[in-house]
Amino acid sequence: EDKVVQSPLSLVVHEGDTVTLNCSYEVTNFRSLLWYKQEKKAPTFLFMLTSSGIEKKSGRLSSILDKKELFSILNITATQTGDSAIYLCAVEAGNTGKLIFGQGTTLQVKP
Amino acid sequence: NAGVTQTPKFRVLKTGQSMTLLCAQDMNHEYMYWYRQDPGMGLRLIHYSVGEGTTAKGEVPDGYNVSRLKKQNFLLGLESAAPSQTSVYFCASSQPTLRGTYQPQHFGDGTRLSIL
């Protein structure tokens, strides 16, 4: 059975801290791994990773995929209170674009 | 530039009632998806569609039906609502690329459904 597991499930840090969120997966016919940020409503897209070892970066956020060890990490440096959200990892498997989501990591950044 | 629009945003039902959730997208996307989100469980796929007139089951399809009569609309129906279907429902859409990959899914703002 395909599965995606995120850790930790929740995290509380202070502004300025650096955090690392983890995502491991076991799926057949892997196509890509995606990270989303969910605040109050719709998940919003952060990164799509398809190749091992290539870091994707956007401002203070970065992510990398290891297809041999079947995991990805999402790093956030110099955290701000606006980074407080649920971070969702999802894996696209098969040829219909379906996503398998992890449980999500709830990040709270305190001032 | 609406993207993906879901209606209604909130609804309270009694056990046994039926209802339909509407999802509309204006991006001309081929693929559409319905998910439910429960605390501590991430998003789980209910049904999806790879084109107008087609539907397929996802991970948790029982108790739900869907229809895709028009490309831009994807309807999710609850035949006889049960308390276990209390959840937040998200619709998403995406488009396959010429390289055989998919654009990231775009999500609507969700429908919060409570069944008493």
mmCIF file of C-alpha atoms in Angstrom:
data_model
loop_
_atom_site.group_PDB
_atom_site.id
_atom_site.type_symbol
_atom_site.label_atom_id
_atom_site.label_comp_id
_atom_site.label_asym_id
_atom_site.label_seq_id
_atom_site.Cartn_x
_atom_site.Cartn_y
_atom_site.Cartn_z
ATOM 1 C CA GLU A 1 0.000 0.000 0.000
ATOM 2 C CA ASP A 2 1.307 3.426 -0.945
ATOM 3 C CA LYS A 3 2.070 5.665 1.997
ATOM 4 C CA VAL A 4 3.644 9.007 2.848
ATOM 5 C CA VAL A 5 4.801 9.765 6.384
ATOM 6 C CA GLN A 6 5.740 13.178 7.714
ATOM 7 C CA SER A 7 7.637 14.047 10.860
ATOM 8 C CA PRO A 8 7.383 15.693 13.230
ATOM 9 C CA LEU A 9 3.589 16.025 13.347
ATOM 10 C CA SER A 10 3.860 19.332 15.181
ATOM 11 C CA LEU A 11 6.602 21.773 16.002
ATOM 12 C CA VAL A 12 6.831 24.995 18.015
ATOM 13 C CA VAL A 13 9.784 27.314 17.430
ATOM 14 C CA HIS A 14 10.677 30.960 17.981
ATOM 15 C CA GLU A 15 11.187 33.566 15.319
ATOM 16 C CA GLY A 16 14.637 33.324 13.793
ATOM 17 C CA ASP A 17 14.976 29.566 14.316
ATOM 18 C CA THR A 18 15.689 27.174 11.455
ATOM 19 C CA VAL A 19 13.392 24.178 11.025
ATOM 20 C CA THR A 20 13.627 20.962 9.034
ATOM 21 C CA LEU A 21 10.495 19.042 8.099
ATOM 22 C CA ASN A 22 10.744 15.450 6.968
ATOM 23 C CA CYS A 23 8.793 13.383 4.486
ATOM 24 C CA SER A 24 9.375 9.701 3.716
ATOM 25 C CA TYR A 25 7.445 7.655 1.195
ATOM 26 C CA GLU A 26 6.793 4.177 -0.107
ATOM 27 C CA VAL A 27 4.896 4.283 -3.382
ATOM 28 C CA THR A 28 4.839 2.362 -6.619
ATOM 29 C CA ASN A 29 5.414 4.236 -9.858
ATOM 30 C CA PHE A 30 6.779 7.423 -8.260
ATOM 31 C CA ARG A 31 6.495 10.506 -10.467
ATOM 32 C CA SER A 32 7.182 13.508 -8.223
ATOM 33 C CA LEU A 33 7.056 14.834 -4.669
ATOM 34 C CA LEU A 34 5.319 18.079 -3.807
ATOM 35 C CA TRP A 35 5.269 20.381 -0.795
ATOM 36 C CA TYR A 36 2.275 22.554 0.026
ATOM 37 C CA LYS A 37 1.652 25.173 2.711
ATOM 38 C CA GLN A 38 -1.818 25.350 4.230
ATOM 39 C CA GLU A 39 -2.853 28.295 6.342
ATOM 40 C CA LYS A 40 -6.535 28.801 6.923
ATOM 41 C CA LYS A 41 -7.925 27.547 3.657
ATOM 42 C CA ALA A 42 -6.549 26.104 0.431
ATOM 43 C CA PRO A 43 -3.155 24.394 0.319
ATOM 44 C CA THR A 44 -0.778 26.518 -1.732
ATOM 45 C CA PHE A 45 2.015 25.041 -3.804
ATOM 46 C CA LEU A 46 5.626 25.415 -2.669
ATOM 47 C CA PHE A 47 7.843 22.948 -4.554
ATOM 48 C CA MET A 48 7.743 20.045 -6.951
ATOM 49 C CA LEU A 49 10.729 17.679 -6.888
ATOM 50 C CA THR A 50 11.416 15.011 -9.449
ATOM 51 C CA SER A 51 15.186 14.487 -9.409
ATOM 52 C CA SER A 52 17.440 13.420 -6.555
ATOM 53 C CA GLY A 53 19.969 15.791 -5.092
ATOM 54 C CA ILE A 54 18.776 18.982 -6.789
ATOM 55 C CA GLU A 55 17.820 21.594 -4.238
ATOM 56 C CA LYS A 56 14.887 23.833 -4.969
ATOM 57 C CA LYS A 57 14.903 27.207 -3.262
ATOM 58 C CA SER A 58 12.454 30.041 -2.802
ATOM 59 C CA GLY A 59 13.499 32.779 -0.416
ATOM 60 C CA ARG A 60 13.991 31.259 3.023
ATOM 61 C CA LEU A 61 12.495 27.914 1.990
ATOM 62 C CA SER A 62 14.375 25.101 0.328
ATOM 63 C CA SER A 63 13.755 21.442 -0.364
ATOM 64 C CA ILE A 64 15.612 18.417 -1.624
ATOM 65 C CA LEU A 65 14.690 14.884 -2.645
ATOM 66 C CA ASP A 66 16.574 11.627 -2.129
ATOM 67 C CA LYS A 67 15.051 8.973 -4.390
ATOM 68 C CA LYS A 68 17.423 6.276 -3.182
ATOM 69 C CA GLU A 69 16.477 6.648 0.489
ATOM 70 C CA LEU A 70 12.887 7.677 -0.386
ATOM 71 C CA PHE A 71 12.623 10.916 1.532
ATOM 72 C CA SER A 72 12.529 14.665 1.201
ATOM 73 C CA ILE A 73 13.187 17.544 3.564
ATOM 74 C CA LEU A 74 11.810 21.053 3.655
ATOM 75 C CA ASN A 75 14.002 23.646 5.348
ATOM 76 C CA ILE A 76 12.861 27.027 6.561
ATOM 77 C CA THR A 77 15.547 29.421 7.762
ATOM 78 C CA ALA A 78 15.066 32.558 9.870
ATOM 79 C CA THR A 79 11.456 31.601 10.596
ATOM 80 C CA GLN A 80 8.781 34.285 10.908
ATOM 81 C CA THR A 81 5.328 34.193 12.502
ATOM 82 C CA GLY A 82 3.892 34.173 8.961
ATOM 83 C CA ASP A 83 5.457 30.749 8.452
ATOM 84 C CA SER A 84 2.981 29.281 10.956
ATOM 85 C CA ALA A 85 0.927 26.778 8.972
ATOM 86 C CA ILE A 86 0.414 23.127 8.171
ATOM 87 C CA TYR A 87 3.045 21.861 5.735
ATOM 88 C CA LEU A 88 1.857 19.022 3.545
ATOM 89 C CA CYS A 89 4.019 16.577 1.642
ATOM 90 C CA ALA A 90 2.429 14.700 -1.246
ATOM 91 C CA VAL A 91 3.684 12.140 -3.730
ATOM 92 C CA GLU A 92 2.373 11.819 -7.261
ATOM 93 C CA ALA A 93 2.165 8.180 -8.220
ATOM 94 C CA GLY A 94 0.963 6.620 -11.433
ATOM 95 C CA ASN A 95 -0.147 8.377 -14.592
ATOM 96 C CA THR A 96 -3.300 10.178 -13.482
ATOM 97 C CA GLY A 97 -1.755 12.960 -11.405
ATOM 98 C CA LYS A 98 -3.205 11.521 -8.184
ATOM 99 C CA LEU A 99 -1.525 12.719 -4.996
ATOM 100 C CA ILE A 100 -0.934 10.699 -1.847
ATOM 101 C CA PHE A 101 -0.604 13.031 1.121
ATOM 102 C CA GLY A 102 1.217 12.684 4.397
ATOM 103 C CA GLN A 103 -0.443 13.653 7.665
ATOM 104 C CA GLY A 104 1.031 17.141 7.599
ATOM 105 C CA THR A 105 3.356 18.963 10.003
ATOM 106 C CA THR A 106 1.817 21.790 12.021
ATOM 107 C CA LEU A 107 4.403 24.511 12.541
ATOM 108 C CA GLN A 108 3.868 27.286 15.060
ATOM 109 C CA VAL A 109 6.351 30.153 15.113
ATOM 110 C CA LYS A 110 6.214 32.263 18.276
ATOM 111 C CA PRO A 111 7.359 35.897 18.322
ATOM 112 C CA ASN B 1 -8.950 35.060 -12.054
ATOM 113 C CA ALA B 2 -10.962 32.819 -9.714
ATOM 114 C CA GLY B 3 -9.029 29.533 -10.119
ATOM 115 C CA VAL B 4 -10.945 26.817 -8.277
ATOM 116 C CA THR B 5 -14.230 27.792 -6.625
ATOM 117 C CA GLN B 6 -16.152 25.581 -4.231
ATOM 118 C CA THR B 7 -19.743 26.054 -3.102
ATOM 119 C CA PRO B 8 -21.054 26.074 -0.472
ATOM 120 C CA LYS B 9 -18.346 27.079 2.007
ATOM 121 C CA PHE B 10 -20.181 25.692 5.047
ATOM 122 C CA ARG B 11 -23.090 23.326 5.496
ATOM 123 C CA VAL B 12 -24.725 21.460 8.351
ATOM 124 C CA LEU B 13 -26.726 18.348 7.520
ATOM 125 C CA LYS B 14 -28.731 15.836 9.456
ATOM 126 C CA THR B 15 -27.905 12.145 9.214
ATOM 127 C CA GLY B 16 -29.574 10.619 6.166
ATOM 128 C CA GLN B 17 -29.885 13.850 4.181
ATOM 129 C CA SER B 18 -28.296 14.174 0.770
ATOM 130 C CA MET B 19 -26.439 17.063 -0.782
ATOM 131 C CA THR B 20 -24.147 18.041 -3.635
ATOM 132 C CA LEU B 21 -20.909 20.000 -3.421
ATOM 133 C CA LEU B 22 -19.953 21.966 -6.510
ATOM 134 C CA CYS B 23 -16.450 22.611 -7.775
ATOM 135 C CA ALA B 24 -15.812 24.954 -10.693
ATOM 136 C CA GLN B 25 -12.468 25.790 -12.317
ATOM 137 C CA ASP B 26 -11.744 28.410 -14.942
ATOM 138 C CA MET B 27 -8.247 27.263 -15.948
ATOM 139 C CA ASN B 28 -9.394 24.787 -18.594
ATOM 140 C CA HIS B 29 -7.764 21.973 -16.641
ATOM 141 C CA GLU B 30 -8.380 18.436 -17.786
ATOM 142 C CA TYR B 31 -8.034 16.695 -14.427
ATOM 143 C CA MET B 32 -10.098 17.331 -11.298
ATOM 144 C CA TYR B 33 -10.030 15.775 -7.826
ATOM 145 C CA TRP B 34 -12.069 15.643 -4.626
ATOM 146 C CA TYR B 35 -10.292 15.192 -1.265
ATOM 147 C CA ARG B 36 -11.399 15.161 2.322
ATOM 148 C CA GLN B 37 -9.233 16.431 5.163
ATOM 149 C CA ASP B 38 -9.609 15.150 8.706
ATOM 150 C CA PRO B 39 -7.461 16.113 11.713
ATOM 151 C CA GLY B 40 -4.153 14.264 11.770
ATOM 152 C CA MET B 41 -4.818 12.466 8.476
ATOM 153 C CA GLY B 42 -3.741 14.852 5.748
ATOM 154 C CA LEU B 43 -5.835 14.874 2.568
ATOM 155 C CA ARG B 44 -7.365 11.668 1.218
ATOM 156 C CA LEU B 45 -8.564 11.269 -2.341
ATOM 157 C CA ILE B 46 -12.270 10.464 -2.720
ATOM 158 C CA HIS B 47 -12.825 10.473 -6.501
ATOM 159 C CA TYR B 48 -11.137 12.021 -9.479
ATOM 160 C CA SER B 49 -11.719 12.713 -13.159
ATOM 161 C CA VAL B 50 -9.254 12.717 -16.039
ATOM 162 C CA GLY B 51 -11.623 14.426 -18.435
ATOM 163 C CA GLU B 52 -15.204 15.417 -19.183
ATOM 164 C CA GLY B 53 -17.538 12.462 -18.794
ATOM 165 C CA THR B 54 -15.014 10.306 -16.891
ATOM 166 C CA THR B 55 -14.724 9.539 -13.179
ATOM 167 C CA ALA B 56 -12.710 7.083 -11.085
ATOM 168 C CA LYS B 57 -12.503 6.003 -7.454
ATOM 169 C CA GLY B 58 -9.820 7.232 -5.125
ATOM 170 C CA GLU B 59 -8.733 6.032 -1.720
ATOM 171 C CA VAL B 60 -12.010 6.602 0.214
ATOM 172 C CA PRO B 61 -14.933 6.546 -2.285
ATOM 173 C CA ASP B 62 -17.617 4.803 -0.220
ATOM 174 C CA GLY B 63 -20.713 6.920 0.434
ATOM 175 C CA TYR B 64 -19.881 9.442 -2.310
ATOM 176 C CA ASN B 65 -20.722 9.811 -5.972
ATOM 177 C CA VAL B 66 -19.348 12.233 -8.532
ATOM 178 C CA SER B 67 -20.163 13.562 -11.959
ATOM 179 C CA ARG B 68 -18.206 15.529 -14.573
ATOM 180 C CA LEU B 69 -20.775 16.529 -17.186
ATOM 181 C CA LYS B 70 -18.871 19.683 -18.118
ATOM 182 C CA LYS B 71 -15.102 20.105 -18.213
ATOM 183 C CA GLN B 72 -15.119 23.011 -15.811
ATOM 184 C CA ASN B 73 -17.366 21.432 -13.163
ATOM 185 C CA PHE B 74 -16.900 18.471 -10.839
ATOM 186 C CA LEU B 75 -19.766 17.587 -8.484
ATOM 187 C CA LEU B 76 -19.476 15.533 -5.310
ATOM 188 C CA GLY B 77 -22.654 13.976 -3.953
ATOM 189 C CA LEU B 78 -23.404 12.501 -0.562
ATOM 190 C CA GLU B 79 -26.211 10.009 -1.011
ATOM 191 C CA SER B 80 -27.159 9.541 2.656
ATOM 192 C CA ALA B 81 -24.999 11.634 4.949
ATOM 193 C CA ALA B 82 -23.409 9.989 7.986
ATOM 194 C CA PRO B 83 -21.572 11.599 10.933
ATOM 195 C CA SER B 84 -18.347 9.916 9.707
ATOM 196 C CA GLN B 85 -18.518 12.186 6.653
ATOM 197 C CA THR B 86 -18.065 15.294 8.799
ATOM 198 C CA SER B 87 -14.938 16.779 7.277
ATOM 199 C CA VAL B 88 -13.449 19.562 5.208
ATOM 200 C CA TYR B 89 -13.741 18.809 1.495
ATOM 201 C CA PHE B 90 -11.254 20.179 -1.027
ATOM 202 C CA CYS B 91 -11.485 20.202 -4.775
ATOM 203 C CA ALA B 92 -8.382 20.498 -6.943
ATOM 204 C CA SER B 93 -7.543 20.634 -10.619
ATOM 205 C CA SER B 94 -4.433 20.110 -12.711
ATOM 206 C CA GLN B 95 -3.280 19.796 -16.286
ATOM 207 C CA PRO B 96 -0.977 17.215 -17.818
ATOM 208 C CA THR B 97 1.988 18.703 -19.641
ATOM 209 C CA LEU B 98 3.359 17.779 -23.036
ATOM 210 C CA ARG B 99 6.263 16.045 -21.301
ATOM 211 C CA GLY B 100 3.885 13.595 -19.623
ATOM 212 C CA THR B 101 4.143 15.248 -16.224
ATOM 213 C CA TYR B 102 1.495 17.257 -14.382
ATOM 214 C CA GLN B 103 1.240 20.799 -13.252
ATOM 215 C CA PRO B 104 0.895 21.113 -9.470
ATOM 216 C CA GLN B 105 -2.698 20.779 -8.356
ATOM 217 C CA HIS B 106 -4.578 24.015 -7.625
ATOM 218 C CA PHE B 107 -6.952 23.796 -4.662
ATOM 219 C CA GLY B 108 -10.205 25.499 -3.808
ATOM 220 C CA ASP B 109 -10.794 27.030 -0.371
ATOM 221 C CA GLY B 110 -12.720 24.027 0.896
ATOM 222 C CA THR B 111 -16.227 23.200 2.110
ATOM 223 C CA ARG B 112 -16.673 22.576 5.824
ATOM 224 C CA LEU B 113 -19.403 19.975 6.239
ATOM 225 C CA SER B 114 -20.893 18.925 9.576
ATOM 226 C CA ILE B 115 -23.314 16.032 9.851
ATOM 227 C CA LEU B 116 -25.334 15.741 13.019
#
